[in-house]
GROMACS .gro file of C-alpha atoms in nm:
model
  306
    1UNK     CA    1  -4.763  -2.470 -10.140
    2UNK     CA    2  -4.563  -2.558 -10.395
    3UNK     CA    3  -4.283  -2.520 -10.195
    4UNK     CA    4  -4.426  -2.680  -9.914
    5UNK     CA    5  -4.461  -3.059 -10.139
    6UNK     CA    6  -4.108  -2.974 -10.333
    7UNK     CA    7  -4.008  -2.984  -9.848
    8UNK     CA    8  -4.112  -3.299  -9.793
    9UNK     CA    9  -4.058  -3.447 -10.109
   10UNK     CA   10  -3.716  -3.332 -10.034
   11UNK     CA   11  -3.744  -3.499  -9.633
   12UNK     CA   12  -3.903  -3.832  -9.800
   13UNK     CA   13  -3.575  -3.882 -10.046
   14UNK     CA   14  -3.324  -3.857  -9.728
   15UNK     CA   15  -3.589  -4.050  -9.533
   16UNK     CA   16  -3.512  -4.313  -9.833
   17UNK     CA   17  -3.137  -4.251  -9.864
   18UNK     CA   18  -3.106  -4.353  -9.479
   19UNK     CA   19  -3.315  -4.630  -9.460
   20UNK     CA   20  -3.168  -4.769  -9.750
   21UNK     CA   21  -2.830  -4.762  -9.544
   22UNK     CA   22  -2.934  -4.880  -9.298
   23UNK     CA   23  -2.986  -5.234  -9.447
   24UNK     CA   24  -2.551  -5.240  -9.498
   25UNK     CA   25  -2.466  -5.329  -9.221
   26UNK     CA   26  -2.650  -5.644  -9.212
   27UNK     CA   27  -2.491  -5.727  -9.594
   28UNK     CA   28  -2.130  -5.685  -9.475
   29UNK     CA   29  -2.157  -5.894  -9.234
   30UNK     CA   30  -2.340  -6.145  -9.442
   31UNK     CA   31  -1.987  -6.141  -9.714
   32UNK     CA   32  -1.772  -6.143  -9.477
   33UNK     CA   33  -1.935  -6.480  -9.304
   34UNK     CA   34  -1.878  -6.582  -9.675
   35UNK     CA   35  -1.519  -6.556  -9.684
   36UNK     CA   36  -1.468  -6.224  -9.821
   37UNK     CA   37  -1.253  -5.942  -9.706
   38UNK     CA   38  -1.293  -5.562  -9.629
   39UNK     CA   39  -1.083  -5.476  -9.920
   40UNK     CA   40  -1.275  -5.776 -10.201
   41UNK     CA   41  -1.651  -5.645 -10.052
   42UNK     CA   42  -1.533  -5.252 -10.070
   43UNK     CA   43  -1.358  -5.277 -10.411
   44UNK     CA   44  -1.686  -5.427 -10.535
   45UNK     CA   45  -1.959  -5.210 -10.390
   46UNK     CA   46  -1.729  -4.881 -10.498
   47UNK     CA   47  -1.728  -5.041 -10.888
   48UNK     CA   48  -2.069  -5.153 -10.935
   49UNK     CA   49  -2.179  -4.884 -10.762
   50UNK     CA   50  -1.976  -4.612 -11.019
   51UNK     CA   51  -2.034  -4.801 -11.321
   52UNK     CA   52  -2.442  -4.809 -11.267
   53UNK     CA   53  -2.440  -4.441 -11.163
   54UNK     CA   54  -2.223  -4.318 -11.460
   55UNK     CA   55  -2.476  -4.562 -11.671
   56UNK     CA   56  -2.764  -4.412 -11.528
   57UNK     CA   57  -2.592  -4.078 -11.652
   58UNK     CA   58  -2.562  -4.248 -12.061
   59UNK     CA   59  -2.896  -4.339 -12.049
   60UNK     CA   60  -3.052  -3.980 -12.000
   61UNK     CA   61  -2.929  -3.804 -12.282
   62UNK     CA   62  -3.132  -3.480 -12.174
   63UNK     CA   63  -2.882  -3.408 -11.867
   64UNK     CA   64  -2.576  -3.408 -12.013
   65UNK     CA   65  -2.371  -3.164 -11.954
   66UNK     CA   66  -2.006  -3.079 -11.876
   67UNK     CA   67  -1.934  -3.302 -11.590
   68UNK     CA   68  -1.638  -3.042 -11.454
   69UNK     CA   69  -1.823  -2.689 -11.534
   70UNK     CA   70  -1.994  -2.482 -11.254
   71UNK     CA   71  -1.797  -2.598 -11.010
   72UNK     CA   72  -1.920  -2.949 -11.069
   73UNK     CA   73  -1.547  -3.079 -11.020
   74UNK     CA   74  -1.584  -3.015 -10.645
   75UNK     CA   75  -1.815  -3.359 -10.558
   76UNK     CA   76  -1.521  -3.497 -10.671
   77UNK     CA   77  -1.346  -3.394 -10.320
   78UNK     CA   78  -1.692  -3.494 -10.123
   79UNK     CA   79  -1.652  -3.870 -10.281
   80UNK     CA   80  -1.210  -3.861 -10.253
   81UNK     CA   81  -1.321  -3.722  -9.796
   82UNK     CA   82  -1.636  -3.840  -9.742
   83UNK     CA   83  -1.769  -4.201  -9.935
   84UNK     CA   84  -1.445  -4.334  -9.993
   85UNK     CA   85  -1.293  -4.288  -9.649
   86UNK     CA   86  -1.662  -4.342  -9.452
   87UNK     CA   87  -1.671  -4.718  -9.670
   88UNK     CA   88  -1.282  -4.770  -9.547
   89UNK     CA   89  -1.378  -4.676  -9.218
   90UNK     CA   90  -1.645  -4.848  -9.165
   91UNK     CA   91  -1.651  -5.160  -9.375
   92UNK     CA   92  -1.277  -5.185  -9.132
   93UNK     CA   93  -1.457  -5.129  -8.757
   94UNK     CA   94  -1.716  -5.382  -8.905
   95UNK     CA   95  -1.422  -5.631  -8.917
   96UNK     CA   96  -1.344  -5.556  -8.500
   97UNK     CA   97  -1.622  -5.503  -8.408
   98UNK     CA   98  -2.037  -5.603  -8.328
   99UNK     CA   99  -2.272  -5.409  -8.631
  100UNK     CA  100  -2.484  -5.285  -8.317
  101UNK     CA  101  -2.175  -5.182  -8.190
  102UNK     CA  102  -1.973  -5.002  -8.493
  103UNK     CA  103  -2.353  -4.825  -8.579
  104UNK     CA  104  -2.348  -4.669  -8.244
  105UNK     CA  105  -2.013  -4.484  -8.329
  106UNK     CA  106  -2.106  -4.365  -8.695
  107UNK     CA  107  -2.440  -4.209  -8.551
  108UNK     CA  108  -2.184  -3.978  -8.335
  109UNK     CA  109  -2.227  -3.800  -8.723
  110UNK     CA  110  -2.537  -3.680  -8.550
  111UNK     CA  111  -2.371  -3.453  -8.344
  112UNK     CA  112  -2.041  -3.387  -8.520
  113UNK     CA  113  -2.246  -3.239  -8.803
  114UNK     CA  114  -2.494  -2.994  -8.650
  115UNK     CA  115  -2.127  -2.889  -8.493
  116UNK     CA  116  -1.980  -2.838  -8.834
  117UNK     CA  117  -2.280  -2.594  -8.965
  118UNK     CA  118  -2.262  -2.423  -8.602
  119UNK     CA  119  -1.909  -2.357  -8.609
  120UNK     CA  120  -1.975  -2.221  -8.992
  121UNK     CA  121  -2.258  -1.997  -8.877
  122UNK     CA  122  -2.045  -1.907  -8.568
  123UNK     CA  123  -2.398  -2.015  -8.393
  124UNK     CA  124  -2.501  -2.225  -8.116
  125UNK     CA  125  -2.705  -2.487  -8.117
  126UNK     CA  126  -3.102  -2.368  -8.082
  127UNK     CA  127  -3.296  -2.554  -7.779
  128UNK     CA  128  -3.454  -2.770  -8.003
  129UNK     CA  129  -3.147  -2.885  -8.148
  130UNK     CA  130  -3.027  -3.031  -7.795
  131UNK     CA  131  -3.295  -3.161  -7.751
  132UNK     CA  132  -3.321  -3.337  -8.067
  133UNK     CA  133  -2.996  -3.428  -8.006
  134UNK     CA  134  -3.016  -3.557  -7.698
  135UNK     CA  135  -3.348  -3.770  -7.752
  136UNK     CA  136  -3.208  -3.890  -8.056
  137UNK     CA  137  -2.826  -3.977  -7.852
  138UNK     CA  138  -3.010  -4.168  -7.550
  139UNK     CA  139  -3.221  -4.367  -7.817
  140UNK     CA  140  -2.938  -4.464  -7.991
  141UNK     CA  141  -2.802  -4.592  -7.706
  142UNK     CA  142  -3.108  -4.796  -7.597
  143UNK     CA  143  -3.183  -4.917  -7.992
  144UNK     CA  144  -2.818  -5.082  -8.003
  145UNK     CA  145  -2.878  -5.290  -7.610
  146UNK     CA  146  -2.536  -5.180  -7.465
  147UNK     CA  147  -2.423  -5.415  -7.223
  148UNK     CA  148  -2.111  -5.507  -7.011
  149UNK     CA  149  -2.089  -5.879  -7.311
  150UNK     CA  150  -2.098  -5.621  -7.558
  151UNK     CA  151  -1.816  -5.392  -7.404
  152UNK     CA  152  -1.574  -5.690  -7.366
  153UNK     CA  153  -1.547  -5.673  -7.779
  154UNK     CA  154  -1.402  -5.380  -7.828
  155UNK     CA  155  -1.151  -5.314  -7.984
  156UNK     CA  156  -0.912  -4.932  -7.966
  157UNK     CA  157  -0.858  -5.019  -8.343
  158UNK     CA  158  -1.279  -5.085  -8.373
  159UNK     CA  159  -1.373  -4.779  -8.204
  160UNK     CA  160  -1.113  -4.512  -8.366
  161UNK     CA  161  -1.194  -4.667  -8.748
  162UNK     CA  162  -1.566  -4.653  -8.570
  163UNK     CA  163  -1.542  -4.259  -8.467
  164UNK     CA  164  -1.339  -4.175  -8.769
  165UNK     CA  165  -1.633  -4.267  -9.014
  166UNK     CA  166  -1.874  -4.061  -8.792
  167UNK     CA  167  -1.615  -3.773  -8.897
  168UNK     CA  168  -1.587  -3.850  -9.289
  169UNK     CA  169  -1.964  -3.923  -9.283
  170UNK     CA  170  -2.064  -3.660  -9.110
  171UNK     CA  171  -1.822  -3.427  -9.418
  172UNK     CA  172  -2.017  -3.614  -9.702
  173UNK     CA  173  -2.341  -3.469  -9.549
  174UNK     CA  174  -2.173  -3.183  -9.497
  175UNK     CA  175  -2.012  -3.052  -9.836
  176UNK     CA  176  -2.356  -3.287 -10.016
  177UNK     CA  177  -2.591  -3.000  -9.858
  178UNK     CA  178  -2.353  -2.691  -9.935
  179UNK     CA  179  -2.177  -2.773 -10.281
  180UNK     CA  180  -2.417  -2.586 -10.520
  181UNK     CA  181  -2.403  -2.708 -10.900
  182UNK     CA  182  -2.643  -2.684 -11.184
  183UNK     CA  183  -2.573  -3.085 -11.308
  184UNK     CA  184  -2.923  -3.347 -11.244
  185UNK     CA  185  -2.824  -3.537 -10.902
  186UNK     CA  186  -2.731  -3.860 -11.119
  187UNK     CA  187  -2.493  -3.667 -11.210
  188UNK     CA  188  -2.387  -3.526 -10.908
  189UNK     CA  189  -2.404  -3.839 -10.736
  190UNK     CA  190  -2.153  -4.025 -11.019
  191UNK     CA  191  -1.921  -3.745 -10.975
  192UNK     CA  192  -1.861  -3.831 -10.639
  193UNK     CA  193  -1.894  -4.189 -10.743
  194UNK     CA  194  -1.599  -4.117 -10.978
  195UNK     CA  195  -1.431  -3.934 -10.665
  196UNK     CA  196  -1.416  -4.240 -10.470
  197UNK     CA  197  -1.191  -4.523 -10.675
  198UNK     CA  198  -0.831  -4.346 -10.649
  199UNK     CA  199  -0.884  -4.359 -10.316
  200UNK     CA  200  -1.026  -4.702 -10.288
  201UNK     CA  201  -0.786  -4.851 -10.540
  202UNK     CA  202  -0.492  -4.655 -10.458
  203UNK     CA  203  -0.528  -4.890 -10.050
  204UNK     CA  204  -0.641  -5.171 -10.141
  205UNK     CA  205  -0.542  -5.278 -10.460
  206UNK     CA  206  -0.219  -5.383 -10.448
  207UNK     CA  207  -0.306  -5.619 -10.185
  208UNK     CA  208  -0.492  -5.815 -10.452
  209UNK     CA  209  -0.268  -5.745 -10.741
  210UNK     CA  210  -0.017  -5.894 -10.520
  211UNK     CA  211  -0.199  -6.207 -10.499
  212UNK     CA  212  -0.292  -6.244 -10.098
  213UNK     CA  213  -0.672  -6.155 -10.143
  214UNK     CA  214  -0.805  -6.348 -10.505
  215UNK     CA  215  -1.167  -6.376 -10.511
  216UNK     CA  216  -1.253  -6.773 -10.485
  217UNK     CA  217  -1.519  -6.637 -10.706
  218UNK     CA  218  -1.543  -6.357 -10.911
  219UNK     CA  219  -1.925  -6.361 -11.027
  220UNK     CA  220  -2.024  -6.387 -10.690
  221UNK     CA  221  -1.884  -6.090 -10.547
  222UNK     CA  222  -2.017  -5.858 -10.817
  223UNK     CA  223  -2.289  -5.998 -10.744
  224UNK     CA  224  -2.244  -5.858 -10.404
  225UNK     CA  225  -2.120  -5.586 -10.457
  226UNK     CA  226  -2.388  -5.461 -10.719
  227UNK     CA  227  -2.660  -5.563 -10.386
  228UNK     CA  228  -2.378  -5.361 -10.179
  229UNK     CA  229  -2.338  -5.037 -10.427
  230UNK     CA  230  -2.685  -5.026 -10.435
  231UNK     CA  231  -2.825  -4.985 -10.099
  232UNK     CA  232  -2.490  -4.793 -10.037
  233UNK     CA  233  -2.386  -4.549 -10.253
  234UNK     CA  234  -2.677  -4.535 -10.619
  235UNK     CA  235  -2.942  -4.519 -10.420
  236UNK     CA  236  -2.822  -4.300 -10.087
  237UNK     CA  237  -2.597  -4.111 -10.285
  238UNK     CA  238  -2.891  -3.980 -10.525
  239UNK     CA  239  -3.145  -3.982 -10.258
  240UNK     CA  240  -2.927  -3.706 -10.064
  241UNK     CA  241  -2.845  -3.532 -10.352
  242UNK     CA  242  -3.199  -3.422 -10.421
  243UNK     CA  243  -3.296  -3.408 -10.079
  244UNK     CA  244  -3.023  -3.227  -9.893
  245UNK     CA  245  -2.949  -2.928 -10.064
  246UNK     CA  246  -3.333  -2.847 -10.006
  247UNK     CA  247  -3.357  -2.891  -9.633
  248UNK     CA  248  -2.967  -2.822  -9.503
  249UNK     CA  249  -2.739  -3.090  -9.375
  250UNK     CA  250  -2.817  -2.985  -9.037
  251UNK     CA  251  -3.193  -3.153  -8.997
  252UNK     CA  252  -3.055  -3.448  -9.285
  253UNK     CA  253  -2.812  -3.561  -9.000
  254UNK     CA  254  -3.109  -3.574  -8.774
  255UNK     CA  255  -3.297  -3.797  -9.045
  256UNK     CA  256  -3.043  -4.026  -9.134
  257UNK     CA  257  -3.075  -4.133  -8.750
  258UNK     CA  258  -3.370  -4.380  -8.914
  259UNK     CA  259  -3.048  -4.536  -9.010
  260UNK     CA  260  -3.087  -4.717  -8.744
  261UNK     CA  261  -3.436  -4.864  -8.645
  262UNK     CA  262  -3.381  -5.058  -9.010
  263UNK     CA  263  -3.024  -5.181  -8.921
  264UNK     CA  264  -3.245  -5.285  -8.593
  265UNK     CA  265  -3.468  -5.505  -8.800
  266UNK     CA  266  -3.268  -5.583  -9.059
  267UNK     CA  267  -3.012  -5.721  -8.842
  268UNK     CA  268  -3.314  -5.933  -8.640
  269UNK     CA  269  -3.427  -6.044  -8.928
  270UNK     CA  270  -3.122  -6.095  -9.143
  271UNK     CA  271  -2.905  -6.219  -8.876
  272UNK     CA  272  -3.121  -6.335  -8.641
  273UNK     CA  273  -2.994  -6.127  -8.360
  274UNK     CA  274  -3.239  -6.041  -8.030
  275UNK     CA  275  -3.480  -5.713  -8.048
  276UNK     CA  276  -3.507  -5.646  -7.678
  277UNK     CA  277  -3.767  -5.418  -7.597
  278UNK     CA  278  -3.554  -5.149  -7.472
  279UNK     CA  279  -3.361  -5.156  -7.805
  280UNK     CA  280  -3.772  -5.072  -7.925
  281UNK     CA  281  -3.839  -4.763  -7.742
  282UNK     CA  282  -3.480  -4.653  -7.846
  283UNK     CA  283  -3.632  -4.685  -8.161
  284UNK     CA  284  -3.957  -4.493  -8.066
  285UNK     CA  285  -3.675  -4.231  -7.924
  286UNK     CA  286  -3.449  -4.166  -8.152
  287UNK     CA  287  -3.830  -4.102  -8.410
  288UNK     CA  288  -3.915  -3.901  -8.163
  289UNK     CA  289  -3.592  -3.600  -8.241
  290UNK     CA  290  -3.642  -3.691  -8.594
  291UNK     CA  291  -4.013  -3.515  -8.538
  292UNK     CA  292  -3.878  -3.270  -8.334
  293UNK     CA  293  -3.581  -3.176  -8.536
  294UNK     CA  294  -3.840  -3.131  -8.840
  295UNK     CA  295  -4.102  -2.942  -8.714
  296UNK     CA  296  -3.861  -2.669  -8.597
  297UNK     CA  297  -3.680  -2.698  -8.920
  298UNK     CA  298  -4.014  -2.675  -9.119
  299UNK     CA  299  -4.116  -2.357  -8.895
  300UNK     CA  300  -3.829  -2.214  -8.974
  301UNK     CA  301  -3.882  -2.259  -9.365
  302UNK     CA  302  -4.269  -2.144  -9.365
  303UNK     CA  303  -4.075  -1.851  -9.152
  304UNK     CA  304  -3.848  -1.683  -9.448
  305UNK     CA  305  -4.091  -1.786  -9.679
  306UNK     CA  306  -4.332  -1.583  -9.496
   0.00000   0.00000   0.00000
């Protein structure tokens, strides 16, 4: 009973993280609309996110331990190759594409993560996984409302950046589930975010330091950074570090499909994007795919416990 409760709690944590990340696309678009660049938005959300996570660590002294001990240094690589590159690629894709088009490219992580798991374990997906992937992808196509007009707004650079964000996000989910440490989830998250800093600063700071992209209002930009950092890094990273190690990367990648319904609803409310009946049907299909994946994973978990 205790293991079952912990399992469901872990599923809920991953759902919370995915739902939080679903707000990011619309918020980034609003920041762009105020004249801020990709470099300014990315640096602010990463910097504020890392700072807040380390403050949370300092405020919880009972969790303190050497962050580099017991494999903690490996978490830096998750930040470098997972979080930082996903943020860079996805924010850049949002400047090239509509939010709905960028998200469908990012959502290729659902099957990329499964492929990573299958290659690692040298197994083929079972029929439940194939069915779940098919339903989620079908629902994704319907939910973003692809039309001929949307297709005309595709750019080669945007497609490449969107697919690159899917690969790095898959890597983030996969490594988060595989790297086992004795660190508190908040410290794990802070270490991951620390790994993002040299990559982000190395790429973007030279442009800003050269006077090419000085923000008109630093204080206002930091508020955007706090909002985006909370939604894209603090909440998802902490909840994923709690939930993914307990339920596995494959199931987590399917549960993270919950991000798309949230993106659709938030875009409707904040950006006033139209949501059609086909899009709502797509959202329902995605939820159905999540249920199928979750039920199969739950059955496997129970069998192992018995």
